[in-house]
Coordinates of C-alpha atoms in Angstrom, one line a residue:
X1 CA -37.5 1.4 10.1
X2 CA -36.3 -1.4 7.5
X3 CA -39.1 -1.2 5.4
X4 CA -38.9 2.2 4.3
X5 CA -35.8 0.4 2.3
X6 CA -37.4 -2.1 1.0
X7 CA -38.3 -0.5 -2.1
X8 CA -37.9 2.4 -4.1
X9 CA -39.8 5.7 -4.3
X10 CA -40.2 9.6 -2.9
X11 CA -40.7 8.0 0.5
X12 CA -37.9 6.0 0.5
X13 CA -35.7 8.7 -0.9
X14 CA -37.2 10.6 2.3
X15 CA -36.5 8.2 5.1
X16 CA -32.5 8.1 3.5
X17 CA -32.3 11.7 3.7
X18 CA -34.2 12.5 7.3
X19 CA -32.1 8.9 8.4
X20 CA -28.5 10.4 7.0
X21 CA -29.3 13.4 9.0
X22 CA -30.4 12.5 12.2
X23 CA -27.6 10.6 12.4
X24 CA -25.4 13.2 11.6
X25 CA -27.0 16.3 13.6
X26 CA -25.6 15.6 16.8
X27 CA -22.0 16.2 15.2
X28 CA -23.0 19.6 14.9
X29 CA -23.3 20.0 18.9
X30 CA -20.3 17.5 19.8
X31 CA -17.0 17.9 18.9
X32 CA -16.1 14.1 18.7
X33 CA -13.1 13.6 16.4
X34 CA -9.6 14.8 16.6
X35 CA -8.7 15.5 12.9
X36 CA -5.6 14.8 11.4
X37 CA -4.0 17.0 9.1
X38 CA -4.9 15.8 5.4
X39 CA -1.4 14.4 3.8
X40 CA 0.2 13.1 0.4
X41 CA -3.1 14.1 -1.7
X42 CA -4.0 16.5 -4.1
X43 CA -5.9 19.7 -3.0
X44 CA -4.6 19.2 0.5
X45 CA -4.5 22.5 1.0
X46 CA -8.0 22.7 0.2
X47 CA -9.3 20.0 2.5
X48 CA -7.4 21.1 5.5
X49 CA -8.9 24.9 5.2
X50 CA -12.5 23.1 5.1
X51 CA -11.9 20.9 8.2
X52 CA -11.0 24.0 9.8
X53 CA -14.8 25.0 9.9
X54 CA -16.5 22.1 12.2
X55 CA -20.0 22.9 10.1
X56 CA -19.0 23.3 6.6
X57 CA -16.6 20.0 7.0
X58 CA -19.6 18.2 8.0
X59 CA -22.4 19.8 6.1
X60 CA -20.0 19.4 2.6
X61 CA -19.4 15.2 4.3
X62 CA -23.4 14.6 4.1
X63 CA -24.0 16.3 0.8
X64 CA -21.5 14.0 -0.3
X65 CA -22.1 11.0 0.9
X66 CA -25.9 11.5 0.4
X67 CA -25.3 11.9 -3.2
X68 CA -22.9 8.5 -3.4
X69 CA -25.7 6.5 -1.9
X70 CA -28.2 7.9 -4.3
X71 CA -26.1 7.3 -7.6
X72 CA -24.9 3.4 -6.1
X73 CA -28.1 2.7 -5.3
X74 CA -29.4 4.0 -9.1
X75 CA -26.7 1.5 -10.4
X76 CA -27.7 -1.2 -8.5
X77 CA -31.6 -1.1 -9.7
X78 CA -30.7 -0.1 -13.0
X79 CA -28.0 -3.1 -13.4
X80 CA -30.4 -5.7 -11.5
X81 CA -27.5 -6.2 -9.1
X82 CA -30.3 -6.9 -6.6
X83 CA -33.1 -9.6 -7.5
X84 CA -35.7 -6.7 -6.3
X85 CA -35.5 -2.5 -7.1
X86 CA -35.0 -1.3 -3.1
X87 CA -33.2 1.5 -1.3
X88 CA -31.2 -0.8 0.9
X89 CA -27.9 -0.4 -1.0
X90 CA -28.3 3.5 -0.5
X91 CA -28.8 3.0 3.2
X92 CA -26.0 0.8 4.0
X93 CA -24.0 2.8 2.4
X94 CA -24.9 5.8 4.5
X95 CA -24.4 3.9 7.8
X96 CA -21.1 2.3 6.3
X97 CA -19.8 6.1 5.9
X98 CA -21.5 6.9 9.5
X99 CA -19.3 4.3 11.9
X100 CA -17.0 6.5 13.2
X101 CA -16.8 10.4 14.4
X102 CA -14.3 11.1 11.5
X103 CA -16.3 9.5 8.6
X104 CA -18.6 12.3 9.4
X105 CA -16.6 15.0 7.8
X106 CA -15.4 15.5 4.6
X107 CA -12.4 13.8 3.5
X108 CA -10.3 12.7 0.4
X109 CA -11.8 9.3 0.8
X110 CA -15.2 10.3 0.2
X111 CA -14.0 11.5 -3.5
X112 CA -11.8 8.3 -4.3
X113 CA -15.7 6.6 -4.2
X114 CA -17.0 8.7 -6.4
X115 CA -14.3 6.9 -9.0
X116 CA -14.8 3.5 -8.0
X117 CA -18.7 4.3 -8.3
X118 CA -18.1 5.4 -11.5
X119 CA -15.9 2.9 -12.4
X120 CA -18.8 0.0 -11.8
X121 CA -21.1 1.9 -14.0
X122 CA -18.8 0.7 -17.0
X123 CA -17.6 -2.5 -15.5
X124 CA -21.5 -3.5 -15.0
X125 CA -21.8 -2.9 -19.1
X126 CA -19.0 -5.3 -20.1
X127 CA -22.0 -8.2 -21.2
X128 CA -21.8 -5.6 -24.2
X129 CA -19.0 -7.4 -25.8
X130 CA -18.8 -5.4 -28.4
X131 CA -17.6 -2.3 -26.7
X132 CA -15.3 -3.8 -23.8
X133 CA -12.1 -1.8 -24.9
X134 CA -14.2 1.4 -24.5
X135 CA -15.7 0.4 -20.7
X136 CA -12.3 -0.6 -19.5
X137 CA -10.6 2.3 -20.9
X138 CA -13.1 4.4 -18.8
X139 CA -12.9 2.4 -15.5
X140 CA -9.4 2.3 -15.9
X141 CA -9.4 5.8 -16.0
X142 CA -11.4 6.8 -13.0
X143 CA -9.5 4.4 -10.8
X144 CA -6.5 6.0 -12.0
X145 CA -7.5 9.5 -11.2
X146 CA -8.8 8.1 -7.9
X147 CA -5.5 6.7 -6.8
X148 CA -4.6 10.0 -6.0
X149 CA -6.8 9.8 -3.3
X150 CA -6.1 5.5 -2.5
X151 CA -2.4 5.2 -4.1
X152 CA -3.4 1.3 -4.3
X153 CA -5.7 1.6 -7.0
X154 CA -2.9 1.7 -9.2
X155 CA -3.2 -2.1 -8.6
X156 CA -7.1 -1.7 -10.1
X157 CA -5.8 -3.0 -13.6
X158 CA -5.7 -6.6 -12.2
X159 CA -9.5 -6.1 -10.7
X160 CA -10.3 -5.0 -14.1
X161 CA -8.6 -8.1 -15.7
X162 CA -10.4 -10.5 -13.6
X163 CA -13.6 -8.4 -14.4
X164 CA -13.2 -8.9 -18.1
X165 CA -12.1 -12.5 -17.8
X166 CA -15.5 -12.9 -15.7
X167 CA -17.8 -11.7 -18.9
X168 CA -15.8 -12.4 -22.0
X169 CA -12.6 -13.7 -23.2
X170 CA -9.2 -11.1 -23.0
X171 CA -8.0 -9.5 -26.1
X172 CA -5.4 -7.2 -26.9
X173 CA -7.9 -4.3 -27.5
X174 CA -8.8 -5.0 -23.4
X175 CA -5.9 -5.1 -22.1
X176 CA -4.6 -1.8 -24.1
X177 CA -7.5 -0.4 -22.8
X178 CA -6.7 -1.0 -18.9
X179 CA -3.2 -0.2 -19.3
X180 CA -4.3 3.4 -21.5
X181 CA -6.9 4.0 -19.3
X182 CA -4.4 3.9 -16.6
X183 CA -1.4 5.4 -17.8
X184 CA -3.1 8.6 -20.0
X185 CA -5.3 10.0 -16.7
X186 CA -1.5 10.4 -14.3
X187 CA 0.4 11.5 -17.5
X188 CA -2.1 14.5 -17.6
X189 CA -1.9 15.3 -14.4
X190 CA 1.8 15.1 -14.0
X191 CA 2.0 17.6 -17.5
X192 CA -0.6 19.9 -16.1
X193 CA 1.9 20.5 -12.8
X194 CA 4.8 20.5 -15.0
X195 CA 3.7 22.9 -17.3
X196 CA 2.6 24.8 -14.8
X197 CA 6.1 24.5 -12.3
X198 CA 3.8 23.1 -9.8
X199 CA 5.8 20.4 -7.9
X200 CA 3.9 17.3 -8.0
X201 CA 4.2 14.8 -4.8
X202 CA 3.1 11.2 -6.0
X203 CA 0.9 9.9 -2.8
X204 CA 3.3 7.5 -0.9
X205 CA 1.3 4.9 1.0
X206 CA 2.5 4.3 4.8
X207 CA 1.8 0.7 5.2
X208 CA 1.5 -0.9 9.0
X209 CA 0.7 -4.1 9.2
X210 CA 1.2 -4.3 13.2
X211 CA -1.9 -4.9 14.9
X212 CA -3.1 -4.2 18.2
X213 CA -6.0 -4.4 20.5
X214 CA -6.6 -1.5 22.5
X215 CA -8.7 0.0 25.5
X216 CA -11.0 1.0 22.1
X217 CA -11.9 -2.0 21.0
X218 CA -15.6 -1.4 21.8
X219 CA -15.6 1.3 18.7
X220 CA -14.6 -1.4 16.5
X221 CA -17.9 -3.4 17.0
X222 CA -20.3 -1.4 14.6
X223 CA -17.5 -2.0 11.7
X224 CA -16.7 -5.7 12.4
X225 CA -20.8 -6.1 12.8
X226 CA -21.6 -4.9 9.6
X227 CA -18.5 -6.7 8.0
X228 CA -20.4 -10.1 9.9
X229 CA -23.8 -8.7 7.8
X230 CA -21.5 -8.3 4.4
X231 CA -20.1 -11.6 4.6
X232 CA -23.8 -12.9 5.5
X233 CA -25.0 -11.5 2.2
X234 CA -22.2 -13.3 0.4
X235 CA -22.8 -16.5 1.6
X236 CA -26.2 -15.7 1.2
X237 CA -25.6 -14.7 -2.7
X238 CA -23.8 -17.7 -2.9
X239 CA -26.9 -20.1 -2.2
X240 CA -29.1 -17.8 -4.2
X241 CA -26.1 -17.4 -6.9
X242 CA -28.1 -20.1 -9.5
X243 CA -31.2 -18.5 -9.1
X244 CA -30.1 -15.1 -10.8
X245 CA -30.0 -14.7 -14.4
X246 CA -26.2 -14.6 -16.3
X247 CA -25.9 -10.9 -16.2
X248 CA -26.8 -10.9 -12.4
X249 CA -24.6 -13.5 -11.6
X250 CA -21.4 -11.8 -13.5
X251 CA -22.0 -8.3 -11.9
X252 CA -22.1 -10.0 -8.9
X253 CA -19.0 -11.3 -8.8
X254 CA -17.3 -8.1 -10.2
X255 CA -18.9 -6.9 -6.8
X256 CA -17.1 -9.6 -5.0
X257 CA -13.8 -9.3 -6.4
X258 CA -13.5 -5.4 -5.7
X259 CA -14.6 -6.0 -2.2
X260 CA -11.7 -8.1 -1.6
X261 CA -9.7 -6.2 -3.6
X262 CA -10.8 -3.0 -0.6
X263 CA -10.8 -5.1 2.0
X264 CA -6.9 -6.0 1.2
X265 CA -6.1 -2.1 1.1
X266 CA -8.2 -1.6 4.2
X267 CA -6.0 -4.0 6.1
X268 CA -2.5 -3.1 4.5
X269 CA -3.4 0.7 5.8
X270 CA -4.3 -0.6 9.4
X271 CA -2.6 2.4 11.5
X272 CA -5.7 4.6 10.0
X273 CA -8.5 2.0 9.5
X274 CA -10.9 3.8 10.6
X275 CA -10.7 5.5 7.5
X276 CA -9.2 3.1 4.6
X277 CA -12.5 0.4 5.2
X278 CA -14.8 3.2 3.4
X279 CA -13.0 2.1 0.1
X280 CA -14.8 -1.3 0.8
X281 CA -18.1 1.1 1.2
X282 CA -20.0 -0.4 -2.2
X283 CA -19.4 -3.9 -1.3
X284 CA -20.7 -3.1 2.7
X285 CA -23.3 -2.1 1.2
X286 CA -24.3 -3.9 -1.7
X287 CA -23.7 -7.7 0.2
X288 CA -25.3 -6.2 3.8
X289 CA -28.5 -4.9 1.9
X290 CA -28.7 -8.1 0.2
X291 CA -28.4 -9.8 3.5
X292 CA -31.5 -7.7 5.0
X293 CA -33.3 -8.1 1.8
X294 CA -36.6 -9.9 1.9
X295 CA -39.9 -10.8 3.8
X296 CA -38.3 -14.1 4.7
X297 CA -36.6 -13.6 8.9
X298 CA -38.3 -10.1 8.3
X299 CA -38.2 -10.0 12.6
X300 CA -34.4 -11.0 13.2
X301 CA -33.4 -8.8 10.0
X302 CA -35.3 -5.8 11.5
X303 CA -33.5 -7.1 14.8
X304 CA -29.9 -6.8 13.8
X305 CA -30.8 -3.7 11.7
X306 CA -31.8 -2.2 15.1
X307 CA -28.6 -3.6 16.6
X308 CA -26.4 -2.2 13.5
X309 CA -27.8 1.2 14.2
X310 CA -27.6 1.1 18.2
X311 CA -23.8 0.1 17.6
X312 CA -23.3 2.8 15.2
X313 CA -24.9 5.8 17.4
X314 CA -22.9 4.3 20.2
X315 CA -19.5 4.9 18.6
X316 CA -20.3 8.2 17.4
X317 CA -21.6 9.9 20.8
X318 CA -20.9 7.0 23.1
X319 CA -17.9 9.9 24.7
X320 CA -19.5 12.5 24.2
X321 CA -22.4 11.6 25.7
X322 CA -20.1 10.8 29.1
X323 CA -18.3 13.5 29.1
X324 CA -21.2 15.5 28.5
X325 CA -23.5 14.1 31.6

């Protein structure tokens, strides 16, 4: 099934969609996830009336995440992110959003990508020097509206520093930009509800940094699998890092540095982890594609993409499955 991925084209866009569904379909039949009530966004209202309907809650979930892979994985070939145009980006990305029961329906999470997705179309421009202020300003801003989905990505700014100190030198007209970009998109917002005697609740994270092991600790194999695959494409980029060209190499490790960056907010929200590591859903997907890129170990690759998949349908239906036999 890997080498639908391995490059781009109608049939490629095919196998994504016919793969995002089937894996999705049996969700429609089994109840497997125990929603919690949406909290400390905006439009949570809205999102808690759609989760009451089991369909449109998932239906609206693929539609979304079908069309995130589908724009990331347009970046990615448009920006050379990749040293070959493929599809893999857009299908790691769908099983990234597809590890657990509730990544399945729509959520506030799936929006903040949509942000940060937008926010490495500019970032991936900054080798034009020339208009710098202009791209930060705009990733600034998205990250900003999307922190009222992630409250932490009101720490973005310092991503976007080390972004521009990665292409170009800092100047005053950047880091105006970032803090602008930042500041103008909340200040709206905050008006907007003023104006219109809305009270406005600013998202309050709930950190947890206890961790435990539990009886569940099976589920968890699929994620930490296709972390082990991320971290293999990184290691992996890191060999190959020379042979790109400059512009490669920069985007690259923009790529890196928000990936750590979602990893570090994945792992400060711990109590719901299951849904905080789809922030780090780009870089899962950009560094485990590039990992399974290539003729070269085509065998194992398909191997452990057969594996990734078997661990994936297993914590999705694994209970059901039980309960249902």
């Amino acid at each position: 099934m890997l080498k639908y991925f391995q490059h781009i084209g109608p049939s490629a866009a095919f196998a994504l969609f016919i793969g995002a569904l089937l894996l999705r379909i049996p969700a429609f039949y089994f109840h497997t996830a125990d929603l919690e009530p949406v909290r400390d966004v905006v439009f949570e209202s809205l999102f808690n009336a759609i989760r009451q309907s089991h369909v449109l809650s998932l239906t609206l979930g693929f539609v979304v995440v079908f069309l995130q892979a589908i724009i990331f994985n347009r970046l990615c070939n448009r920006h050379d992110v990749l040293y070959t145009p493929t599809f893999m980006p857009a299908w790691l990305f769908v099983l990234a959003n597809s590890i657990f029961p509730e990544n399945l329906h729509l959520n506030p999470l799936m929006f903040s990508n949509f942000f940060v997705i937008g926010a490495f179309a500019f970032l991936f421009q900054l080798h034009q020097t020339q208009n710098s202020p202009t791209m930060l300003f705009y990733a600034a801003a998205l990250l900003s509206i999307g922190s009222l989905f992630v409250t932490e990505y009101l720490g973005a700014p310092l991503v976007l520093l080390v972004a521009t100190i990665i292409f170009k030198n800092v100047g005053l007209r950047d880091l105006l930009a970032i803090i602008t970009g930042t500041l103008i998109p909340l200040g709206m917002i905050w008006s907007f509800h003023y104006l219109s005697n809305q009270h406005f609740d600013f998202p309050v994270p709930r950190y947890s940094l206890k961790i435990t092991l539990d009886s569940g600790i099976l589920r968890y194999l699929s994620l930490s699998f296709i972390f082990l695959l991320a971290f293999s494409g990184l290691l992996k980029s890191s060999i190959h890092y020379f042979k790109n060209n400059i512009k490669t190499r920069r985007i690259n490790l923009i790529s890196i540095a928000f990936f750590v960056f979602a990893v570090f907010i994945a792992l400060i929200r711990y109590d719901h982890l299951r849904l905080y590591f789809t922030i780090a859903d780009a870089g899962l997907a950009l560094f485990a594609g590039y990992f399974l890129l290539g003729e070269k170990g085509r065998i194992l690759k398909g191997l452990l993409h057969s594996l990734l998949l078997l661990l994936i349908v297993v914590s999705l239906y694994g209970e059901a499955i039980r309960a249902w036999l």
